[in-house]
PDB file of C-alpha atoms in Angstrom:
ATOM      1  CA  MET A   1       0.000   0.000   0.000  1.00  0.00           C
ATOM      2  CA  ASN A   2       1.509   3.350  -0.996  1.00  0.00           C
ATOM      3  CA  SER A   3       1.446   6.408   1.243  1.00  0.00           C
ATOM      4  CA  GLU A   4      -1.268   8.029  -0.890  1.00  0.00           C
ATOM      5  CA  GLU A   5      -3.584   5.102  -0.167  1.00  0.00           C
ATOM      6  CA  GLN A   6      -2.783   5.285   3.557  1.00  0.00           C
ATOM      7  CA  THR A   7      -3.656   8.983   3.872  1.00  0.00           C
ATOM      8  CA  PRO A   8      -7.412   9.461   4.297  1.00  0.00           C
ATOM      9  CA  LEU A   9      -8.949  11.099   1.243  1.00  0.00           C
ATOM     10  CA  ARG A  10     -10.176  14.113   3.184  1.00  0.00           C
ATOM     11  CA  GLU A  11      -6.601  14.882   4.274  1.00  0.00           C
ATOM     12  CA  ARG A  12      -5.263  14.273   0.752  1.00  0.00           C
ATOM     13  CA  LEU A  13      -7.743  16.825  -0.556  1.00  0.00           C
ATOM     14  CA  VAL A  14      -6.659  19.380   2.044  1.00  0.00           C
ATOM     15  CA  ASP A  15      -2.993  18.593   1.307  1.00  0.00           C
ATOM     16  CA  ALA A  16      -3.655  19.172  -2.402  1.00  0.00           C
ATOM     17  CA  GLY A  17      -5.397  22.452  -1.561  1.00  0.00           C
ATOM     18  CA  VAL A  18      -2.436  23.587   0.541  1.00  0.00           C
ATOM     19  CA  GLU A  19      -0.032  22.672  -2.257  1.00  0.00           C
ATOM     20  CA  LEU A  20      -2.144  24.531  -4.806  1.00  0.00           C
ATOM     21  CA  VAL A  21      -2.588  27.701  -2.754  1.00  0.00           C
ATOM     22  CA  LEU A  22       1.148  27.843  -2.037  1.00  0.00           C
ATOM     23  CA  ALA A  23       2.046  27.322  -5.680  1.00  0.00           C
ATOM     24  CA  GLU A  24      -0.577  29.481  -7.364  1.00  0.00           C
ATOM     25  CA  GLY A  25      -2.365  31.622  -4.761  1.00  0.00           C
ATOM     26  CA  SER A  26      -5.807  31.552  -3.241  1.00  0.00           C
ATOM     27  CA  GLY A  27      -7.560  32.365  -6.511  1.00  0.00           C
ATOM     28  CA  ALA A  28      -6.403  29.075  -8.045  1.00  0.00           C
ATOM     29  CA  VAL A  29      -7.980  26.787  -5.457  1.00  0.00           C
ATOM     30  CA  GLY A  30     -10.815  25.100  -7.331  1.00  0.00           C
ATOM     31  CA  LEU A  31     -12.454  21.787  -6.533  1.00  0.00           C
ATOM     32  CA  ARG A  32     -11.566  20.218  -9.884  1.00  0.00           C
ATOM     33  CA  GLU A  33      -7.881  21.097  -9.653  1.00  0.00           C
ATOM     34  CA  ILE A  34      -7.679  19.903  -6.052  1.00  0.00           C
ATOM     35  CA  ALA A  35      -9.331  16.622  -7.052  1.00  0.00           C
ATOM     36  CA  ARG A  36      -6.908  16.251  -9.972  1.00  0.00           C
ATOM     37  CA  ARG A  37      -3.898  16.850  -7.727  1.00  0.00           C
ATOM     38  CA  ALA A  38      -5.259  14.403  -5.152  1.00  0.00           C
ATOM     39  CA  GLY A  39      -5.721  11.802  -7.909  1.00  0.00           C
ATOM     40  CA  VAL A  40      -9.494  11.420  -7.528  1.00  0.00           C
ATOM     41  CA  SER A  41     -12.592  12.175  -9.572  1.00  0.00           C
ATOM     42  CA  HIS A  42     -13.798  15.765  -9.684  1.00  0.00           C
ATOM     43  CA  GLY A  43     -16.861  14.796  -7.638  1.00  0.00           C
ATOM     44  CA  ALA A  44     -14.878  13.233  -4.771  1.00  0.00           C
ATOM     45  CA  PRO A  45     -14.367  16.469  -2.781  1.00  0.00           C
ATOM     46  CA  ARG A  46     -18.150  16.836  -2.399  1.00  0.00           C
ATOM     47  CA  ARG A  47     -18.207  13.693  -0.247  1.00  0.00           C
ATOM     48  CA  TYR A  48     -16.111  15.468   2.382  1.00  0.00           C
ATOM     49  CA  PHE A  49     -16.852  19.146   1.813  1.00  0.00           C
ATOM     50  CA  ALA A  50     -20.394  20.274   1.108  1.00  0.00           C
ATOM     51  CA  THR A  51     -19.182  23.546  -0.381  1.00  0.00           C
ATOM     52  CA  HIS A  52     -16.079  25.001  -1.926  1.00  0.00           C
ATOM     53  CA  ARG A  53     -15.903  27.345   1.079  1.00  0.00           C
ATOM     54  CA  GLU A  54     -15.695  24.399   3.480  1.00  0.00           C
ATOM     55  CA  LEU A  55     -12.692  23.053   1.596  1.00  0.00           C
ATOM     56  CA  LEU A  56     -11.051  26.496   1.530  1.00  0.00           C
ATOM     57  CA  SER A  57     -11.690  26.809   5.268  1.00  0.00           C
ATOM     58  CA  ALA A  58      -9.997  23.458   5.882  1.00  0.00           C
ATOM     59  CA  VAL A  59      -6.988  24.650   3.868  1.00  0.00           C
ATOM     60  CA  ALA A  60      -6.934  27.986   5.757  1.00  0.00           C
ATOM     61  CA  ARG A  61      -7.152  26.137   9.071  1.00  0.00           C
ATOM     62  CA  ARG A  62      -3.896  24.382   8.167  1.00  0.00           C
ATOM     63  CA  GLY A  63      -2.336  27.812   7.741  1.00  0.00           C
ATOM     64  CA  PHE A  64      -3.509  28.958  11.168  1.00  0.00           C
ATOM     65  CA  GLU A  65      -2.181  25.732  12.680  1.00  0.00           C
ATOM     66  CA  GLU A  66       1.201  26.384  11.041  1.00  0.00           C
ATOM     67  CA  LEU A  67       1.198  29.973  12.301  1.00  0.00           C
ATOM     68  CA  ALA A  68       0.247  28.791  15.802  1.00  0.00           C
ATOM     69  CA  GLY A  69       3.238  26.442  15.715  1.00  0.00           C
ATOM     70  CA  ARG A  70       5.498  29.358  14.859  1.00  0.00           C
ATOM     71  CA  PHE A  71       4.009  31.465  17.648  1.00  0.00           C
ATOM     72  CA  ALA A  72       4.479  28.608  20.121  1.00  0.00           C
ATOM     73  CA  ALA A  73       8.152  28.342  19.152  1.00  0.00           C
ATOM     74  CA  VAL A  74       8.779  32.007  20.052  1.00  0.00           C
ATOM     75  CA  ARG A  75      10.939  32.397  23.111  1.00  0.00           C
ATOM     76  CA  GLY A  76      11.568  35.538  25.081  1.00  0.00           C
ATOM     77  CA  THR A  77      12.400  36.710  28.549  1.00  0.00           C
ATOM     78  CA  GLY A  78       9.251  38.765  28.903  1.00  0.00           C
ATOM     79  CA  PRO A  79       5.910  39.511  27.290  1.00  0.00           C
ATOM     80  CA  ARG A  80       7.203  42.303  25.033  1.00  0.00           C
ATOM     81  CA  GLU A  81       9.954  40.094  23.664  1.00  0.00           C
ATOM     82  CA  ARG A  82       7.405  37.363  23.031  1.00  0.00           C
ATOM     83  CA  VAL A  83       5.043  39.773  21.251  1.00  0.00           C
ATOM     84  CA  ALA A  84       7.970  41.019  19.167  1.00  0.00           C
ATOM     85  CA  GLY A  85       8.924  37.416  18.356  1.00  0.00           C
ATOM     86  CA  ALA A  86       5.346  36.592  17.383  1.00  0.00           C
ATOM     87  CA  ALA A  87       5.267  39.700  15.170  1.00  0.00           C
ATOM     88  CA  ARG A  88       8.475  38.600  13.433  1.00  0.00           C
ATOM     89  CA  ALA A  89       7.073  35.085  13.012  1.00  0.00           C
ATOM     90  CA  TYR A  90       3.886  36.535  11.527  1.00  0.00           C
ATOM     91  CA  LEU A  91       5.788  38.701   9.050  1.00  0.00           C
ATOM     92  CA  ALA A  92       8.098  35.829   8.081  1.00  0.00           C
ATOM     93  CA  TYR A  93       5.093  33.550   7.533  1.00  0.00           C
ATOM     94  CA  ALA A  94       3.521  36.151   5.242  1.00  0.00           C
ATOM     95  CA  VAL A  95       6.670  36.143   3.098  1.00  0.00           C
ATOM     96  CA  GLU A  96       7.385  32.415   3.131  1.00  0.00           C
ATOM     97  CA  ARG A  97       3.799  31.144   2.706  1.00  0.00           C
ATOM     98  CA  ARG A  98       2.316  34.045   0.719  1.00  0.00           C
ATOM     99  CA  GLY A  99      -0.599  32.205  -0.897  1.00  0.00           C
ATOM    100  CA  MET A 100      -1.628  30.583   2.374  1.00  0.00           C
ATOM    101  CA  TYR A 101      -1.308  33.872   4.255  1.00  0.00           C
ATOM    102  CA  GLU A 102      -3.590  35.569   1.731  1.00  0.00           C
ATOM    103  CA  LEU A 103      -6.203  32.818   1.971  1.00  0.00           C
ATOM    104  CA  MET A 104      -6.201  32.754   5.773  1.00  0.00           C
ATOM    105  CA  PHE A 105      -7.528  36.291   5.980  1.00  0.00           C
ATOM    106  CA  ARG A 106     -10.006  36.131   3.116  1.00  0.00           C
ATOM    107  CA  HIS A 107     -13.024  35.451   5.297  1.00  0.00           C
ATOM    108  CA  ASP A 108     -15.180  36.615   2.408  1.00  0.00           C
ATOM    109  CA  LEU A 109     -14.074  33.407   0.672  1.00  0.00           C
ATOM    110  CA  LEU A 110     -14.086  31.192   3.750  1.00  0.00           C
ATOM    111  CA  SER A 111     -17.562  31.701   5.152  1.00  0.00           C
ATOM    112  CA  SER A 112     -20.617  33.688   4.188  1.00  0.00           C
ATOM    113  CA  ASP A 113     -22.509  33.823   7.450  1.00  0.00           C
ATOM    114  CA  GLY A 114     -20.472  31.906  10.021  1.00  0.00           C
ATOM    115  CA  LEU A 115     -22.981  29.044  10.054  1.00  0.00           C
ATOM    116  CA  GLU A 116     -21.167  26.720   7.689  1.00  0.00           C
ATOM    117  CA  ALA A 117     -19.765  23.524   9.152  1.00  0.00           C
ATOM    118  CA  ALA A 118     -16.162  24.618   8.578  1.00  0.00           C
ATOM    119  CA  GLY A 119     -16.698  27.954  10.329  1.00  0.00           C
ATOM    120  CA  PRO A 120     -16.437  26.786  13.942  1.00  0.00           C
ATOM    121  CA  ARG A 121     -13.380  24.640  13.187  1.00  0.00           C
ATOM    122  CA  LEU A 122     -11.676  27.616  11.590  1.00  0.00           C
ATOM    123  CA  ARG A 123     -12.495  29.792  14.605  1.00  0.00           C
ATOM    124  CA  GLU A 124     -11.021  27.093  16.865  1.00  0.00           C
ATOM    125  CA  ALA A 125      -7.730  27.610  15.064  1.00  0.00           C
ATOM    126  CA  THR A 126      -7.774  31.432  15.064  1.00  0.00           C
ATOM    127  CA  VAL A 127      -9.242  32.460  18.413  1.00  0.00           C
ATOM    128  CA  PRO A 128      -6.479  30.894  20.569  1.00  0.00           C
ATOM    129  CA  LEU A 129      -3.788  32.731  18.566  1.00  0.00           C
ATOM    130  CA  PHE A 130      -5.501  36.040  19.153  1.00  0.00           C
ATOM    131  CA  GLY A 131      -6.220  35.198  22.798  1.00  0.00           C
ATOM    132  CA  GLU A 132      -2.611  34.380  23.618  1.00  0.00           C
ATOM    133  CA  LEU A 133      -1.381  37.502  21.879  1.00  0.00           C
ATOM    134  CA  ALA A 134      -3.965  39.589  23.757  1.00  0.00           C
ATOM    135  CA  ARG A 135      -2.820  38.085  27.051  1.00  0.00           C
ATOM    136  CA  LEU A 136       0.771  39.090  26.289  1.00  0.00           C
ATOM    137  CA  VAL A 137      -0.291  42.557  25.142  1.00  0.00           C
ATOM    138  CA  GLY A 138      -2.220  42.952  28.418  1.00  0.00           C
ATOM    139  CA  GLU A 139       0.930  42.097  30.345  1.00  0.00           C
ATOM    140  CA  CYS A 140       2.912  44.623  28.305  1.00  0.00           C
ATOM    141  CA  THR A 141       0.438  47.457  28.707  1.00  0.00           C
ATOM    142  CA  GLY A 142      -0.834  46.619  32.182  1.00  0.00           C
ATOM    143  CA  ASP A 143      -4.405  46.948  30.892  1.00  0.00           C
ATOM    144  CA  ALA A 144      -6.021  43.544  30.401  1.00  0.00           C
ATOM    145  CA  GLU A 145      -9.424  45.113  29.725  1.00  0.00           C
ATOM    146  CA  ARG A 146      -8.227  47.062  26.664  1.00  0.00           C
ATOM    147  CA  ALA A 147      -5.810  44.358  25.544  1.00  0.00           C
ATOM    148  CA  PRO A 148      -8.180  42.835  22.934  1.00  0.00           C
ATOM    149  CA  VAL A 149      -8.650  46.212  21.219  1.00  0.00           C
ATOM    150  CA  VAL A 150      -4.934  47.014  21.347  1.00  0.00           C
ATOM    151  CA  THR A 151      -4.166  43.514  20.042  1.00  0.00           C
ATOM    152  CA  ALA A 152      -6.612  43.908  17.151  1.00  0.00           C
ATOM    153  CA  ALA A 153      -4.989  47.250  16.280  1.00  0.00           C
ATOM    154  CA  LEU A 154      -1.525  45.694  16.489  1.00  0.00           C
ATOM    155  CA  TRP A 155      -2.605  42.732  14.345  1.00  0.00           C
ATOM    156  CA  ALA A 156      -4.121  45.085  11.757  1.00  0.00           C
ATOM    157  CA  ASN A 157      -0.896  47.088  11.727  1.00  0.00           C
ATOM    158  CA  LEU A 158       1.188  43.929  11.274  1.00  0.00           C
ATOM    159  CA  HIS A 159      -1.131  42.748   8.517  1.00  0.00           C
ATOM    160  CA  GLY A 160      -0.708  46.056   6.722  1.00  0.00           C
ATOM    161  CA  LEU A 161       3.047  45.874   7.166  1.00  0.00           C
ATOM    162  CA  ALA A 162       3.053  42.327   5.751  1.00  0.00           C
ATOM    163  CA  GLN A 163       1.033  43.500   2.745  1.00  0.00           C
ATOM    164  CA  LEU A 164       3.304  46.475   2.118  1.00  0.00           C
ATOM    165  CA  ARG A 165       6.385  44.253   2.389  1.00  0.00           C
ATOM    166  CA  GLY A 166       4.828  41.743   0.015  1.00  0.00           C
ATOM    167  CA  TRP A 167       4.234  44.475  -2.545  1.00  0.00           C
ATOM    168  CA  GLY A 168       7.745  45.896  -2.104  1.00  0.00           C
ATOM    169  CA  SER A 169       6.410  49.199  -0.780  1.00  0.00           C
ATOM    170  CA  THR A 170       8.329  49.458   2.489  1.00  0.00           C
ATOM    171  CA  GLY A 171      11.645  49.645   0.659  1.00  0.00           C
ATOM    172  CA  LEU A 172      10.288  52.443  -1.525  1.00  0.00           C
ATOM    173  CA  LEU A 173       9.046  54.396   1.473  1.00  0.00           C
ATOM    174  CA  LEU A 174      12.052  54.038   3.771  1.00  0.00           C
ATOM    175  CA  GLY A 175      14.848  52.553   1.724  1.00  0.00           C
ATOM    176  CA  GLU A 176      15.993  48.959   1.954  1.00  0.00           C
ATOM    177  CA  GLY A 177      17.038  47.289   5.194  1.00  0.00           C
ATOM    178  CA  ARG A 178      14.850  49.239   7.619  1.00  0.00           C
ATOM    179  CA  GLU A 179      12.234  46.540   8.267  1.00  0.00           C
ATOM    180  CA  GLU A 180      13.315  45.933  11.864  1.00  0.00           C
ATOM    181  CA  GLU A 181      13.212  49.655  12.611  1.00  0.00           C
ATOM    182  CA  LEU A 182       9.696  49.834  11.152  1.00  0.00           C
ATOM    183  CA  LEU A 183       8.584  46.815  13.201  1.00  0.00           C
ATOM    184  CA  GLU A 184       9.922  48.451  16.366  1.00  0.00           C
ATOM    185  CA  ALA A 185       7.929  51.602  15.561  1.00  0.00           C
ATOM    186  CA  VAL A 186       4.778  49.470  15.180  1.00  0.00           C
ATOM    187  CA  LEU A 187       5.404  47.704  18.488  1.00  0.00           C
ATOM    188  CA  SER A 188       6.154  50.983  20.286  1.00  0.00           C
ATOM    189  CA  ALA A 189       2.969  52.552  18.945  1.00  0.00           C
ATOM    190  CA  HIS A 190       0.876  49.813  20.534  1.00  0.00           C
ATOM    191  CA  LEU A 191       2.953  48.653  23.518  1.00  0.00           C
ATOM    192  CA  GLY A 192       5.034  51.677  24.425  1.00  0.00           C
ATOM    193  CA  ALA A 193       8.759  52.075  23.956  1.00  0.00           C
ATOM    194  CA  ALA A 194      11.015  49.133  24.720  1.00  0.00           C
ATOM    195  CA  GLN A 195      12.574  49.329  28.181  1.00  0.00           C
TER     196      GLN A 195
END
């Protein structure tokens, strides 16, 4: 029995979706192409995913699981260092896994009303990331009550920075090699200056 036969079909379909989104971007992830890459009939994905959005959500969930693994690997002596490490991990992920990163935040593609079967599973992968970051931000700022809002603002700022980097805009604005300085300005704006 080859490894393809040992891997459950549902996982093979998600694997094929991950491969496709990394190679060609989120716009290329169609059911037929995923089925072709998984070596099954074009109708096979419908046995596991009622809609195209459910399959995309399963692929995006993989991305959030990968990002969570990177966040978990961040080490630091204090909460600010850990937030800074998570920010660097986030920005590196956006560069290294561009297609996946883009899909992960396209909730317009992933769910229409939050009631689809894949929706809760996707939230299970995203909410803990945000929660842990908010906990660290609360420790940094000393204001646990406002931490979720500050964290959302920080995340939005990081997302914008990742987009600008991906488009090559930060180098045009500041000159090359100033990414770390820009990241420190983002962190300082939300957490206060480094001690």
